[in-house]
PDB file of C-alpha atoms in Angstrom:
ATOM      1  CA  UNK I   1      99.096 113.334  69.566  1.00 52.00           C
ATOM      2  CA  UNK I   2     102.734 114.331  69.093  1.00 50.00           C
ATOM      3  CA  UNK I   3     101.894 115.915  65.732  1.00 57.00           C
ATOM      4  CA  UNK I   4      99.065 117.914  67.338  1.00 61.00           C
ATOM      5  CA  UNK I   5     101.370 119.248  70.046  1.00 55.00           C
ATOM      6  CA  UNK I   6     103.949 120.213  67.454  1.00 54.00           C
ATOM      7  CA  UNK I   7     101.358 122.108  65.392  1.00 61.00           C
ATOM      8  CA  UNK I   8     100.059 123.887  68.502  1.00 64.00           C
ATOM      9  CA  UNK I   9     103.547 125.223  69.239  1.00 56.00           C
ATOM     10  CA  UNK I  10     103.776 126.360  65.645  1.00 60.00           C
ATOM     11  CA  UNK I  11     100.419 128.193  65.765  1.00 65.00           C
ATOM     12  CA  UNK I  12     101.194 129.982  69.035  1.00 65.00           C
ATOM     13  CA  UNK I  13     104.197 131.624  67.409  1.00 58.00           C
ATOM     14  CA  UNK I  14     106.942 130.154  69.569  1.00 59.00           C
ATOM     15  CA  UNK I  15     110.245 130.893  67.865  1.00 58.00           C
ATOM     16  CA  UNK I  16     111.574 127.390  67.406  1.00 62.00           C
ATOM     17  CA  UNK I  17     112.696 125.642  64.274  1.00 67.00           C
ATOM     18  CA  UNK I  18     110.466 123.149  62.513  1.00 67.00           C
ATOM     19  CA  UNK I  19     112.711 120.235  63.482  1.00 72.00           C
ATOM     20  CA  UNK I  20     112.889 121.334  67.134  1.00 73.00           C
ATOM     21  CA  UNK I  21     109.115 121.743  67.351  1.00 68.00           C
ATOM     22  CA  UNK I  22     108.554 118.333  65.723  1.00 72.00           C
ATOM     23  CA  UNK I  23     110.946 116.598  68.092  1.00 78.00           C
ATOM     24  CA  UNK I  24     109.467 118.362  71.112  1.00 74.00           C
ATOM     25  CA  UNK I  25     105.936 117.505  70.052  1.00 73.00           C
ATOM     26  CA  UNK I  26     106.793 113.885  69.384  1.00 79.00           C
ATOM     27  CA  UNK I  27     108.526 113.477  72.749  1.00 81.00           C
ATOM     28  CA  UNK I  28     105.709 115.265  74.583  1.00 78.00           C
ATOM     29  CA  UNK I  29     103.049 113.161  72.896  1.00 78.00           C
ATOM     30  CA  UNK I  30     104.895 109.967  73.719  1.00 81.00           C
ATOM     31  CA  UNK I  31     105.149 110.961  77.384  1.00 82.00           C
ATOM     32  CA  UNK I  32     101.448 111.849  77.555  1.00 79.00           C
ATOM     33  CA  UNK I  33     100.429 108.602  75.868  1.00 77.00           C
ATOM     34  CA  UNK I  34     102.654 106.558  78.155  1.00 75.00           C
ATOM     35  CA  UNK I  35     101.330 108.355  81.251  1.00 75.00           C
ATOM     36  CA  UNK I  36      97.754 107.671  80.143  1.00 69.00           C
ATOM     37  CA  UNK I  37      98.338 103.935  79.987  1.00 68.00           C
ATOM     38  CA  UNK I  38      99.984 103.964  83.411  1.00 67.00           C
ATOM     39  CA  UNK I  39      97.221 105.981  85.068  1.00 68.00           C
ATOM     40  CA  UNK I  40      94.459 103.862  83.574  1.00 64.00           C
ATOM     41  CA  UNK I  41      95.165 100.890  85.847  1.00 59.00           C
ATOM     42  CA  UNK I  42      92.369  98.291  85.812  1.00 60.00           C
ATOM     43  CA  UNK I  43      90.481  97.861  89.060  1.00 60.00           C
ATOM     44  CA  UNK I  44      91.860  95.072  91.177  1.00 60.00           C
ATOM     45  CA  UNK I  45      95.277  95.228  89.530  1.00 63.00           C
ATOM     46  CA  UNK I  46      97.913  95.230  92.319  1.00 66.00           C
ATOM     47  CA  UNK I  47     100.662  97.807  92.314  1.00 66.00           C
ATOM     48  CA  UNK I  48     104.127  96.293  91.737  1.00 70.00           C
ATOM     49  CA  UNK I  49     105.253  97.054  95.294  1.00 75.00           C
ATOM     50  CA  UNK I  50     107.990  94.807  96.747  1.00 78.00           C
ATOM     51  CA  UNK I  51     106.950  92.385  99.458  1.00 77.00           C
ATOM     52  CA  UNK I  52     110.242  90.665 100.255  1.00 78.00           C
ATOM     53  CA  UNK I  53     113.540  91.724 101.788  1.00 79.00           C
ATOM     54  CA  UNK I  54     115.432  91.513  98.501  1.00 79.00           C
ATOM     55  CA  UNK I  55     112.545  93.285  96.751  1.00 81.00           C
ATOM     56  CA  UNK I  56     112.737  96.295  99.064  1.00 86.00           C
ATOM     57  CA  UNK I  57     116.524  96.214  98.839  1.00 86.00           C
ATOM     58  CA  UNK I  58     116.406  96.382  95.030  1.00 84.00           C
ATOM     59  CA  UNK I  59     114.093  99.411  95.219  1.00 87.00           C
ATOM     60  CA  UNK I  60     116.245 101.137  97.849  1.00 89.00           C
ATOM     61  CA  UNK I  61     119.526 100.618  96.001  1.00 87.00           C
ATOM     62  CA  UNK I  62     118.005 101.813  92.723  1.00 86.00           C
ATOM     63  CA  UNK I  63     116.686 105.018  94.334  1.00 87.00           C
ATOM     64  CA  UNK I  64     119.974 105.690  96.131  1.00 85.00           C
ATOM     65  CA  UNK I  65     121.933 105.153  92.925  1.00 83.00           C
ATOM     66  CA  UNK I  66     119.623 107.589  91.107  1.00 81.00           C
ATOM     67  CA  UNK I  67     120.088 110.175  93.864  1.00 81.00           C
ATOM     68  CA  UNK I  68     123.845 109.752  93.569  1.00 77.00           C
ATOM     69  CA  UNK I  69     123.723 110.879  89.922  1.00 74.00           C
ATOM     70  CA  UNK I  70     122.408 114.248  91.128  1.00 71.00           C
ATOM     71  CA  UNK I  71     125.615 114.800  93.089  1.00 68.00           C
ATOM     72  CA  UNK I  72     129.151 115.425  91.850  1.00 66.00           C
ATOM     73  CA  UNK I  73     132.400 113.531  92.111  1.00 63.00           C
ATOM     74  CA  UNK I  74     133.646 115.668  94.995  1.00 63.00           C
ATOM     75  CA  UNK I  75     130.737 114.543  97.190  1.00 69.00           C
ATOM     76  CA  UNK I  76     130.208 110.919  96.093  1.00 73.00           C
ATOM     77  CA  UNK I  77     132.789 108.519  94.720  1.00 75.00           C
ATOM     78  CA  UNK I  78     130.699 106.243  92.529  1.00 77.00           C
ATOM     79  CA  UNK I  79     133.147 103.338  92.617  1.00 77.00           C
ATOM     80  CA  UNK I  80     133.148 103.171  96.422  1.00 82.00           C
ATOM     81  CA  UNK I  81     129.374 103.633  96.700  1.00 85.00           C
ATOM     82  CA  UNK I  82     128.640 100.988  94.057  1.00 86.00           C
ATOM     83  CA  UNK I  83     131.006  98.550  95.777  1.00 88.00           C
ATOM     84  CA  UNK I  84     129.075  99.047  99.021  1.00 89.00           C
ATOM     85  CA  UNK I  85     125.727  98.509  97.240  1.00 90.00           C
ATOM     86  CA  UNK I  86     126.870  95.288  95.574  1.00 91.00           C
ATOM     87  CA  UNK I  87     128.464  93.968  98.758  1.00 92.00           C
ATOM     88  CA  UNK I  88     125.270  94.739 100.693  1.00 91.00           C
ATOM     89  CA  UNK I  89     123.207  92.804  98.171  1.00 91.00           C
ATOM     90  CA  UNK I  90     125.652  89.901  98.298  1.00 91.00           C
ATOM     91  CA  UNK I  91     125.527  89.617 102.096  1.00 92.00           C
ATOM     92  CA  UNK I  92     121.715  89.862 102.230  1.00 91.00           C
ATOM     93  CA  UNK I  93     121.320  87.269  99.464  1.00 90.00           C
ATOM     94  CA  UNK I  94     123.696  85.053 101.452  1.00 92.00           C
ATOM     95  CA  UNK I  95     121.507  85.470 104.541  1.00 91.00           C
ATOM     96  CA  UNK I  96     118.294  84.708 102.640  1.00 89.00           C
ATOM     97  CA  UNK I  97     119.902  81.666 101.004  1.00 90.00           C
ATOM     98  CA  UNK I  98     120.811  80.254 104.425  1.00 90.00           C
ATOM     99  CA  UNK I  99     117.119  80.401 105.374  1.00 89.00           C
ATOM    100  CA  UNK I 100     115.940  78.359 102.381  1.00 88.00           C
ATOM    101  CA  UNK I 101     114.164  75.157 103.468  1.00 88.00           C
ATOM    102  CA  UNK I 102     115.568  72.947 100.719  1.00 87.00           C
ATOM    103  CA  UNK I 103     119.108  71.651 101.162  1.00 90.00           C
ATOM    104  CA  UNK I 104     119.930  71.961  97.459  1.00 88.00           C
ATOM    105  CA  UNK I 105     118.678  75.547  97.179  1.00 87.00           C
ATOM    106  CA  UNK I 106     120.400  76.483 100.432  1.00 91.00           C
ATOM    107  CA  UNK I 107     123.811  75.146  99.442  1.00 92.00           C
ATOM    108  CA  UNK I 108     123.633  76.499  95.886  1.00 91.00           C
ATOM    109  CA  UNK I 109     122.460  79.912  97.138  1.00 90.00           C
ATOM    110  CA  UNK I 110     125.320  80.140  99.638  1.00 92.00           C
ATOM    111  CA  UNK I 111     127.897  79.182  97.009  1.00 93.00           C
ATOM    112  CA  UNK I 112     126.595  81.621  94.383  1.00 93.00           C
ATOM    113  CA  UNK I 113     126.275  84.470  96.897  1.00 93.00           C
ATOM    114  CA  UNK I 114     129.891  83.866  97.904  1.00 94.00           C
ATOM    115  CA  UNK I 115     130.939  83.847  94.236  1.00 94.00           C
ATOM    116  CA  UNK I 116     129.100  87.151  93.735  1.00 94.00           C
ATOM    117  CA  UNK I 117     130.880  88.733  96.720  1.00 94.00           C
ATOM    118  CA  UNK I 118     134.330  87.487  95.705  1.00 95.00           C
ATOM    119  CA  UNK I 119     133.917  88.687  92.105  1.00 94.00           C
ATOM    120  CA  UNK I 120     132.678  92.067  93.350  1.00 93.00           C
ATOM    121  CA  UNK I 121     135.701  92.526  95.572  1.00 92.00           C
ATOM    122  CA  UNK I 122     138.229  91.438  92.942  1.00 93.00           C
ATOM    123  CA  UNK I 123     136.639  93.679  90.274  1.00 91.00           C
ATOM    124  CA  UNK I 124     136.979  96.664  92.620  1.00 89.00           C
ATOM    125  CA  UNK I 125     140.777  96.341  92.405  1.00 88.00           C
ATOM    126  CA  UNK I 126     140.613  97.777  88.874  1.00 87.00           C
ATOM    127  CA  UNK I 127     140.472 101.525  89.426  1.00 84.00           C
ATOM    128  CA  UNK I 128     140.968 104.630  87.321  1.00 81.00           C
ATOM    129  CA  UNK I 129     141.107 107.743  89.482  1.00 78.00           C
ATOM    130  CA  UNK I 130     139.924 111.205  88.550  1.00 76.00           C
ATOM    131  CA  UNK I 131     141.767 114.375  89.385  1.00 74.00           C
ATOM    132  CA  UNK I 132     139.385 115.353  92.185  1.00 73.00           C
ATOM    133  CA  UNK I 133     140.018 112.028  93.953  1.00 72.00           C
ATOM    134  CA  UNK I 134     143.715 112.689  94.395  1.00 75.00           C
ATOM    135  CA  UNK I 135     145.668 112.003  96.596  1.00 76.00           C
ATOM    136  CA  UNK I 136     143.226 109.524  98.192  1.00 76.00           C
ATOM    137  CA  UNK I 137     142.966 107.226  95.176  1.00 78.00           C
ATOM    138  CA  UNK I 138     145.540 105.063  93.392  1.00 81.00           C
ATOM    139  CA  UNK I 139     144.987 104.075  89.762  1.00 82.00           C
ATOM    140  CA  UNK I 140     145.553 100.439  88.839  1.00 83.00           C
ATOM    141  CA  UNK I 141     144.012 100.463  85.363  1.00 83.00           C
ATOM    142  CA  UNK I 142     147.313 101.509  83.753  1.00 83.00           C
ATOM    143  CA  UNK I 143     150.899 100.773  84.706  1.00 77.00           C
ATOM    144  CA  UNK I 144     151.130 104.110  86.558  1.00 75.00           C
ATOM    145  CA  UNK I 145     149.124 107.246  87.246  1.00 68.00           C
ATOM    146  CA  UNK I 146     150.923 109.113  84.456  1.00 71.00           C
ATOM    147  CA  UNK I 147     150.888 106.305  81.857  1.00 73.00           C
ATOM    148  CA  UNK I 148     148.321 105.201  79.305  1.00 76.00           C
ATOM    149  CA  UNK I 149     149.757 101.709  78.739  1.00 79.00           C
ATOM    150  CA  UNK I 150     149.180  98.493  80.663  1.00 81.00           C
ATOM    151  CA  UNK I 151     151.753  97.011  83.005  1.00 82.00           C
ATOM    152  CA  UNK I 152     153.582  93.867  81.921  1.00 85.00           C
ATOM    153  CA  UNK I 153     151.994  91.694  84.620  1.00 87.00           C
ATOM    154  CA  UNK I 154     148.520  92.680  83.410  1.00 88.00           C
ATOM    155  CA  UNK I 155     149.081  90.635  80.236  1.00 90.00           C
ATOM    156  CA  UNK I 156     148.389  87.557  82.355  1.00 93.00           C
ATOM    157  CA  UNK I 157     144.734  88.632  82.679  1.00 93.00           C
ATOM    158  CA  UNK I 158     143.680  88.030  79.022  1.00 93.00           C
ATOM    159  CA  UNK I 159     145.403  84.636  79.065  1.00 94.00           C
ATOM    160  CA  UNK I 160     143.617  83.699  82.294  1.00 94.00           C
ATOM    161  CA  UNK I 161     140.314  84.777  80.756  1.00 94.00           C
ATOM    162  CA  UNK I 162     140.901  82.605  77.689  1.00 93.00           C
ATOM    163  CA  UNK I 163     141.652  79.579  79.876  1.00 94.00           C
ATOM    164  CA  UNK I 164     139.176  79.978  82.739  1.00 94.00           C
ATOM    165  CA  UNK I 165     136.152  82.010  81.607  1.00 94.00           C
ATOM    166  CA  UNK I 166     134.783  79.519  79.005  1.00 93.00           C
ATOM    167  CA  UNK I 167     135.158  76.732  81.571  1.00 94.00           C
ATOM    168  CA  UNK I 168     133.208  78.706  84.175  1.00 94.00           C
ATOM    169  CA  UNK I 169     130.422  79.505  81.699  1.00 93.00           C
ATOM    170  CA  UNK I 170     130.394  75.837  80.664  1.00 92.00           C
ATOM    171  CA  UNK I 171     130.006  74.866  84.335  1.00 91.00           C
ATOM    172  CA  UNK I 172     126.907  77.041  84.713  1.00 91.00           C
ATOM    173  CA  UNK I 173     125.432  75.541  81.550  1.00 90.00           C
ATOM    174  CA  UNK I 174     126.095  72.014  82.793  1.00 88.00           C
ATOM    175  CA  UNK I 175     124.338  72.869  86.055  1.00 85.00           C
ATOM    176  CA  UNK I 176     121.056  73.069  84.142  1.00 85.00           C
ATOM    177  CA  UNK I 177     122.063  70.356  81.624  1.00 85.00           C
ATOM    178  CA  UNK I 178     122.102  72.991  78.890  1.00 87.00           C
ATOM    179  CA  UNK I 179     125.627  72.426  77.607  1.00 88.00           C
ATOM    180  CA  UNK I 180     124.435  70.682  74.460  1.00 86.00           C
ATOM    181  CA  UNK I 181     123.675  71.637  70.891  1.00 83.00           C
ATOM    182  CA  UNK I 182     124.646  75.194  69.953  1.00 86.00           C
ATOM    183  CA  UNK I 183     126.356  75.909  73.288  1.00 89.00           C
ATOM    184  CA  UNK I 184     129.051  73.283  72.818  1.00 90.00           C
ATOM    185  CA  UNK I 185     130.521  74.772  69.650  1.00 90.00           C
ATOM    186  CA  UNK I 186     130.132  78.444  70.565  1.00 92.00           C
ATOM    187  CA  UNK I 187     131.289  78.361  74.193  1.00 92.00           C
ATOM    188  CA  UNK I 188     133.762  75.523  73.949  1.00 90.00           C
ATOM    189  CA  UNK I 189     135.424  76.672  70.715  1.00 91.00           C
ATOM    190  CA  UNK I 190     134.256  80.109  69.557  1.00 91.00           C
ATOM    191  CA  UNK I 191     134.461  81.917  72.906  1.00 93.00           C
ATOM    192  CA  UNK I 192     137.768  80.338  73.888  1.00 93.00           C
ATOM    193  CA  UNK I 193     139.457  80.995  70.544  1.00 94.00           C
ATOM    194  CA  UNK I 194     138.271  84.619  70.455  1.00 94.00           C
ATOM    195  CA  UNK I 195     139.552  85.277  73.984  1.00 94.00           C
ATOM    196  CA  UNK I 196     142.860  83.666  73.066  1.00 95.00           C
ATOM    197  CA  UNK I 197     143.117  85.917  70.004  1.00 94.00           C
ATOM    198  CA  UNK I 198     142.392  88.931  72.235  1.00 94.00           C
ATOM    199  CA  UNK I 199     145.231  87.849  74.540  1.00 94.00           C
ATOM    200  CA  UNK I 200     147.587  87.650  71.553  1.00 94.00           C
ATOM    201  CA  UNK I 201     146.452  91.104  70.426  1.00 94.00           C
ATOM    202  CA  UNK I 202     147.241  92.694  73.784  1.00 93.00           C
ATOM    203  CA  UNK I 203     150.627  90.960  73.927  1.00 92.00           C
ATOM    204  CA  UNK I 204     151.490  92.387  70.515  1.00 91.00           C
ATOM    205  CA  UNK I 205     150.224  95.800  71.621  1.00 89.00           C
ATOM    206  CA  UNK I 206     152.491  95.741  74.677  1.00 88.00           C
ATOM    207  CA  UNK I 207     155.386  94.508  72.538  1.00 87.00           C
ATOM    208  CA  UNK I 208     154.812  97.407  70.145  1.00 84.00           C
ATOM    209  CA  UNK I 209     154.770  99.962  72.974  1.00 82.00           C
ATOM    210  CA  UNK I 210     157.805  98.584  74.803  1.00 80.00           C
ATOM    211  CA  UNK I 211     159.834  97.535  71.711  1.00 81.00           C
ATOM    212  CA  UNK I 212     160.131  93.920  72.838  1.00 83.00           C
ATOM    213  CA  UNK I 213     160.195  92.405  69.339  1.00 82.00           C
ATOM    214  CA  UNK I 214     162.675  93.184  66.607  1.00 82.00           C
ATOM    215  CA  UNK I 215     159.937  93.408  63.987  1.00 82.00           C
ATOM    216  CA  UNK I 216     159.000  96.150  61.589  1.00 84.00           C
ATOM    217  CA  UNK I 217     156.352  98.366  63.204  1.00 83.00           C
ATOM    218  CA  UNK I 218     154.165  98.389  60.104  1.00 86.00           C
ATOM    219  CA  UNK I 219     154.082  94.587  59.978  1.00 89.00           C
ATOM    220  CA  UNK I 220     153.316  94.406  63.705  1.00 88.00           C
ATOM    221  CA  UNK I 221     150.456  96.867  63.403  1.00 89.00           C
ATOM    222  CA  UNK I 222     149.106  94.995  60.381  1.00 91.00           C
ATOM    223  CA  UNK I 223     149.027  91.758  62.388  1.00 92.00           C
ATOM    224  CA  UNK I 224     147.324  93.529  65.304  1.00 92.00           C
ATOM    225  CA  UNK I 225     144.701  95.051  63.032  1.00 92.00           C
ATOM    226  CA  UNK I 226     144.036  91.703  61.358  1.00 94.00           C
ATOM    227  CA  UNK I 227     143.556  89.948  64.708  1.00 94.00           C
ATOM    228  CA  UNK I 228     141.223  92.707  65.949  1.00 93.00           C
ATOM    229  CA  UNK I 229     139.140  92.577  62.779  1.00 94.00           C
ATOM    230  CA  UNK I 230     138.968  88.792  63.001  1.00 94.00           C
ATOM    231  CA  UNK I 231     137.722  88.859  66.609  1.00 94.00           C
ATOM    232  CA  UNK I 232     135.170  91.586  65.897  1.00 94.00           C
ATOM    233  CA  UNK I 233     133.988  89.720  62.812  1.00 93.00           C
ATOM    234  CA  UNK I 234     133.544  86.488  64.767  1.00 92.00           C
ATOM    235  CA  UNK I 235     131.787  88.145  67.703  1.00 92.00           C
ATOM    236  CA  UNK I 236     129.516  90.669  65.961  1.00 91.00           C
ATOM    237  CA  UNK I 237     128.929  89.164  62.512  1.00 92.00           C
ATOM    238  CA  UNK I 238     129.399  85.419  62.780  1.00 92.00           C
ATOM    239  CA  UNK I 239     128.212  85.417  66.402  1.00 91.00           C
ATOM    240  CA  UNK I 240     124.980  87.239  65.620  1.00 91.00           C
ATOM    241  CA  UNK I 241     124.294  84.920  62.688  1.00 92.00           C
ATOM    242  CA  UNK I 242     125.023  81.884  64.840  1.00 90.00           C
ATOM    243  CA  UNK I 243     122.714  83.175  67.564  1.00 90.00           C
ATOM    244  CA  UNK I 244     119.846  83.753  65.133  1.00 90.00           C
ATOM    245  CA  UNK I 245     120.050  80.222  63.748  1.00 90.00           C
ATOM    246  CA  UNK I 246     121.036  78.527  67.019  1.00 85.00           C
ATOM    247  CA  UNK I 247     118.881  75.652  68.184  1.00 84.00           C
ATOM    248  CA  UNK I 248     117.633  75.433  71.801  1.00 83.00           C
ATOM    249  CA  UNK I 249     120.223  74.055  74.195  1.00 82.00           C
ATOM    250  CA  UNK I 250     118.280  70.924  75.089  1.00 81.00           C
ATOM    251  CA  UNK I 251     118.817  67.204  74.579  1.00 78.00           C
ATOM    252  CA  UNK I 252     116.237  64.458  74.179  1.00 77.00           C
ATOM    253  CA  UNK I 253     117.073  60.949  75.287  1.00 76.00           C
ATOM    254  CA  UNK I 254     115.059  57.776  74.873  1.00 75.00           C
ATOM    255  CA  UNK I 255     115.624  54.347  76.407  1.00 67.00           C
ATOM    256  CA  UNK I 256     117.811  51.930  74.531  1.00 61.00           C
ATOM    257  CA  UNK I 257     116.355  49.720  71.813  1.00 52.00           C
ATOM    258  CA  UNK I 258     116.657  46.647  74.022  1.00 51.00           C
ATOM    259  CA  UNK I 259     114.667  48.311  76.820  1.00 55.00           C
ATOM    260  CA  UNK I 260     112.076  49.514  74.325  1.00 54.00           C
ATOM    261  CA  UNK I 261     111.799  46.034  72.866  1.00 54.00           C
ATOM    262  CA  UNK I 262     111.197  44.473  76.295  1.00 55.00           C
ATOM    263  CA  UNK I 263     108.599  47.137  77.141  1.00 51.00           C
ATOM    264  CA  UNK I 264     106.840  46.683  73.785  1.00 53.00           C
ATOM    265  CA  UNK I 265     106.645  42.954  74.348  1.00 52.00           C
ATOM    266  CA  UNK I 266     104.988  43.395  77.743  1.00 57.00           C
ATOM    267  CA  UNK I 267     102.750  46.341  76.865  1.00 60.00           C
ATOM    268  CA  UNK I 268     102.457  46.771  73.081  1.00 57.00           C
ATOM    269  CA  UNK I 269     100.164  49.803  73.262  1.00 58.00           C
ATOM    270  CA  UNK I 270     102.199  51.742  75.819  1.00 60.00           C
ATOM    271  CA  UNK I 271     103.857  54.908  74.371  1.00 62.00           C
ATOM    272  CA  UNK I 272     107.630  55.130  74.390  1.00 65.00           C
ATOM    273  CA  UNK I 273     109.270  57.163  77.175  1.00 71.00           C
ATOM    274  CA  UNK I 274     111.679  60.001  76.575  1.00 70.00           C
ATOM    275  CA  UNK I 275     113.560  62.491  78.769  1.00 73.00           C
ATOM    276  CA  UNK I 276     114.157  66.154  77.869  1.00 73.00           C
ATOM    277  CA  UNK I 277     117.235  67.669  79.552  1.00 71.00           C
ATOM    278  CA  UNK I 278     117.791  71.424  79.761  1.00 69.00           C
ATOM    279  CA  UNK I 279     114.108  72.289  79.379  1.00 70.00           C
ATOM    280  CA  UNK I 280     114.005  74.369  82.590  1.00 72.00           C
ATOM    281  CA  UNK I 281     116.549  76.841  81.200  1.00 75.00           C
ATOM    282  CA  UNK I 282     115.721  76.435  77.513  1.00 72.00           C
ATOM    283  CA  UNK I 283     115.291  80.148  76.736  1.00 73.00           C
ATOM    284  CA  UNK I 284     117.955  81.565  79.074  1.00 80.00           C
ATOM    285  CA  UNK I 285     120.711  79.267  77.834  1.00 83.00           C
ATOM    286  CA  UNK I 286     120.081  80.310  74.226  1.00 86.00           C
ATOM    287  CA  UNK I 287     119.809  84.045  74.981  1.00 89.00           C
ATOM    288  CA  UNK I 288     123.102  83.992  76.894  1.00 91.00           C
ATOM    289  CA  UNK I 289     124.895  83.048  73.682  1.00 91.00           C
ATOM    290  CA  UNK I 290     124.212  86.626  72.573  1.00 91.00           C
ATOM    291  CA  UNK I 291     125.862  87.902  75.762  1.00 92.00           C
ATOM    292  CA  UNK I 292     129.024  85.981  74.909  1.00 92.00           C
ATOM    293  CA  UNK I 293     129.114  87.736  71.518  1.00 93.00           C
ATOM    294  CA  UNK I 294     129.233  91.142  73.175  1.00 93.00           C
ATOM    295  CA  UNK I 295     131.641  89.771  75.751  1.00 93.00           C
ATOM    296  CA  UNK I 296     134.238  88.846  73.126  1.00 93.00           C
ATOM    297  CA  UNK I 297     134.085  92.268  71.465  1.00 94.00           C
ATOM    298  CA  UNK I 298     134.220  94.266  74.703  1.00 94.00           C
ATOM    299  CA  UNK I 299     137.162  92.316  76.136  1.00 94.00           C
ATOM    300  CA  UNK I 300     139.102  92.958  72.931  1.00 93.00           C
ATOM    301  CA  UNK I 301     138.377  96.703  73.009  1.00 92.00           C
ATOM    302  CA  UNK I 302     139.188  97.096  76.713  1.00 91.00           C
ATOM    303  CA  UNK I 303     142.586  97.234  78.343  1.00 91.00           C
ATOM    304  CA  UNK I 304     143.570  93.992  80.130  1.00 91.00           C
ATOM    305  CA  UNK I 305     142.350  95.286  83.510  1.00 91.00           C
ATOM    306  CA  UNK I 306     139.052  96.321  81.955  1.00 91.00           C
ATOM    307  CA  UNK I 307     138.726  92.954  80.242  1.00 92.00           C
ATOM    308  CA  UNK I 308     139.277  91.225  83.572  1.00 93.00           C
ATOM    309  CA  UNK I 309     136.498  93.307  85.120  1.00 93.00           C
ATOM    310  CA  UNK I 310     134.150  92.372  82.260  1.00 94.00           C
ATOM    311  CA  UNK I 311     134.962  88.693  82.781  1.00 94.00           C
ATOM    312  CA  UNK I 312     134.163  89.018  86.484  1.00 94.00           C
ATOM    313  CA  UNK I 313     130.960  90.846  85.572  1.00 93.00           C
ATOM    314  CA  UNK I 314     129.948  87.832  83.473  1.00 94.00           C
ATOM    315  CA  UNK I 315     130.407  85.535  86.464  1.00 94.00           C
ATOM    316  CA  UNK I 316     128.444  87.975  88.636  1.00 94.00           C
ATOM    317  CA  UNK I 317     125.528  87.907  86.185  1.00 93.00           C
ATOM    318  CA  UNK I 318     125.510  84.098  86.102  1.00 93.00           C
ATOM    319  CA  UNK I 319     125.742  83.936  89.903  1.00 93.00           C
ATOM    320  CA  UNK I 320     122.882  86.441  90.149  1.00 92.00           C
ATOM    321  CA  UNK I 321     120.696  84.228  87.958  1.00 90.00           C
ATOM    322  CA  UNK I 322     121.349  81.302  90.278  1.00 90.00           C
ATOM    323  CA  UNK I 323     120.623  83.438  93.367  1.00 90.00           C
ATOM    324  CA  UNK I 324     117.298  84.520  91.873  1.00 88.00           C
ATOM    325  CA  UNK I 325     116.384  80.905  91.128  1.00 86.00           C
ATOM    326  CA  UNK I 326     117.432  79.559  94.551  1.00 86.00           C
ATOM    327  CA  UNK I 327     115.464  82.245  96.415  1.00 83.00           C
ATOM    328  CA  UNK I 328     112.388  81.860  94.192  1.00 81.00           C
ATOM    329  CA  UNK I 329     112.515  85.491  93.101  1.00 77.00           C
ATOM    330  CA  UNK I 330     110.746  86.793  90.020  1.00 66.00           C
TER     331      UNK I 330
END
């Protein structure tokens, strides 16, 4: 279909290049083919309209965010608007979690909604102002509004990420009994060591900018480059390979041999029992290992304040998964 549209433009004599006509025809044909499949909805197939409070909220926030892109920075400050959207979602998810009939879902939903709100508010402290926002905005991403380097106190952020973030991710995995198999090595060792190397990199970068160390600049830059290449190699190359060959994060336990022997003596033909832990989150726990790969690379390539925001974003995503599960959303 795309080829036919491209040839029709060519035959009508429209003065466009062959490549432009081919691209236009291909895009147009794809849109027409996609529209055809959408319009040909089988009879009795329900439209995907929301029927819950959080469902309508997700649609409303998505539409409002799309409308905001049609404006400019003088009219809408995206950081303030997005903070309001996320906070609104957090408060409504907190309210819906309180109304859950099960005690476990109610308590877990309240805790994760609170975590989502706290992370949202802390992440909003990282701000990089544009010229049109002055003088009503104060940048915190760099050490000052006129600087392009991080403040000395911001070097604490990568160290805190290396210490705390793997433990938080581990806690979420243990909540579904998924911290076994591939997750133990990658989250407990790989993620922590990569974040620690990123912290060392940013310390050396600050030392290079502020002349803290009496070391040859070429040697210092060589060490920085080596650390950066090592982290990127672990996250993007080794991490991707590890993810491809990673086993599901589940564990299988059987009763002890003594218990089996007693059961076999009483009922010889009865099959042996076994318990599978982590089955409920078998796919999600494995897929999230890929997220940690990107996480390590992005935190290295961001300034310390940006890396802190990415770490908080990771906790927000994990909290969101728990909120969805507690409120039986799909």
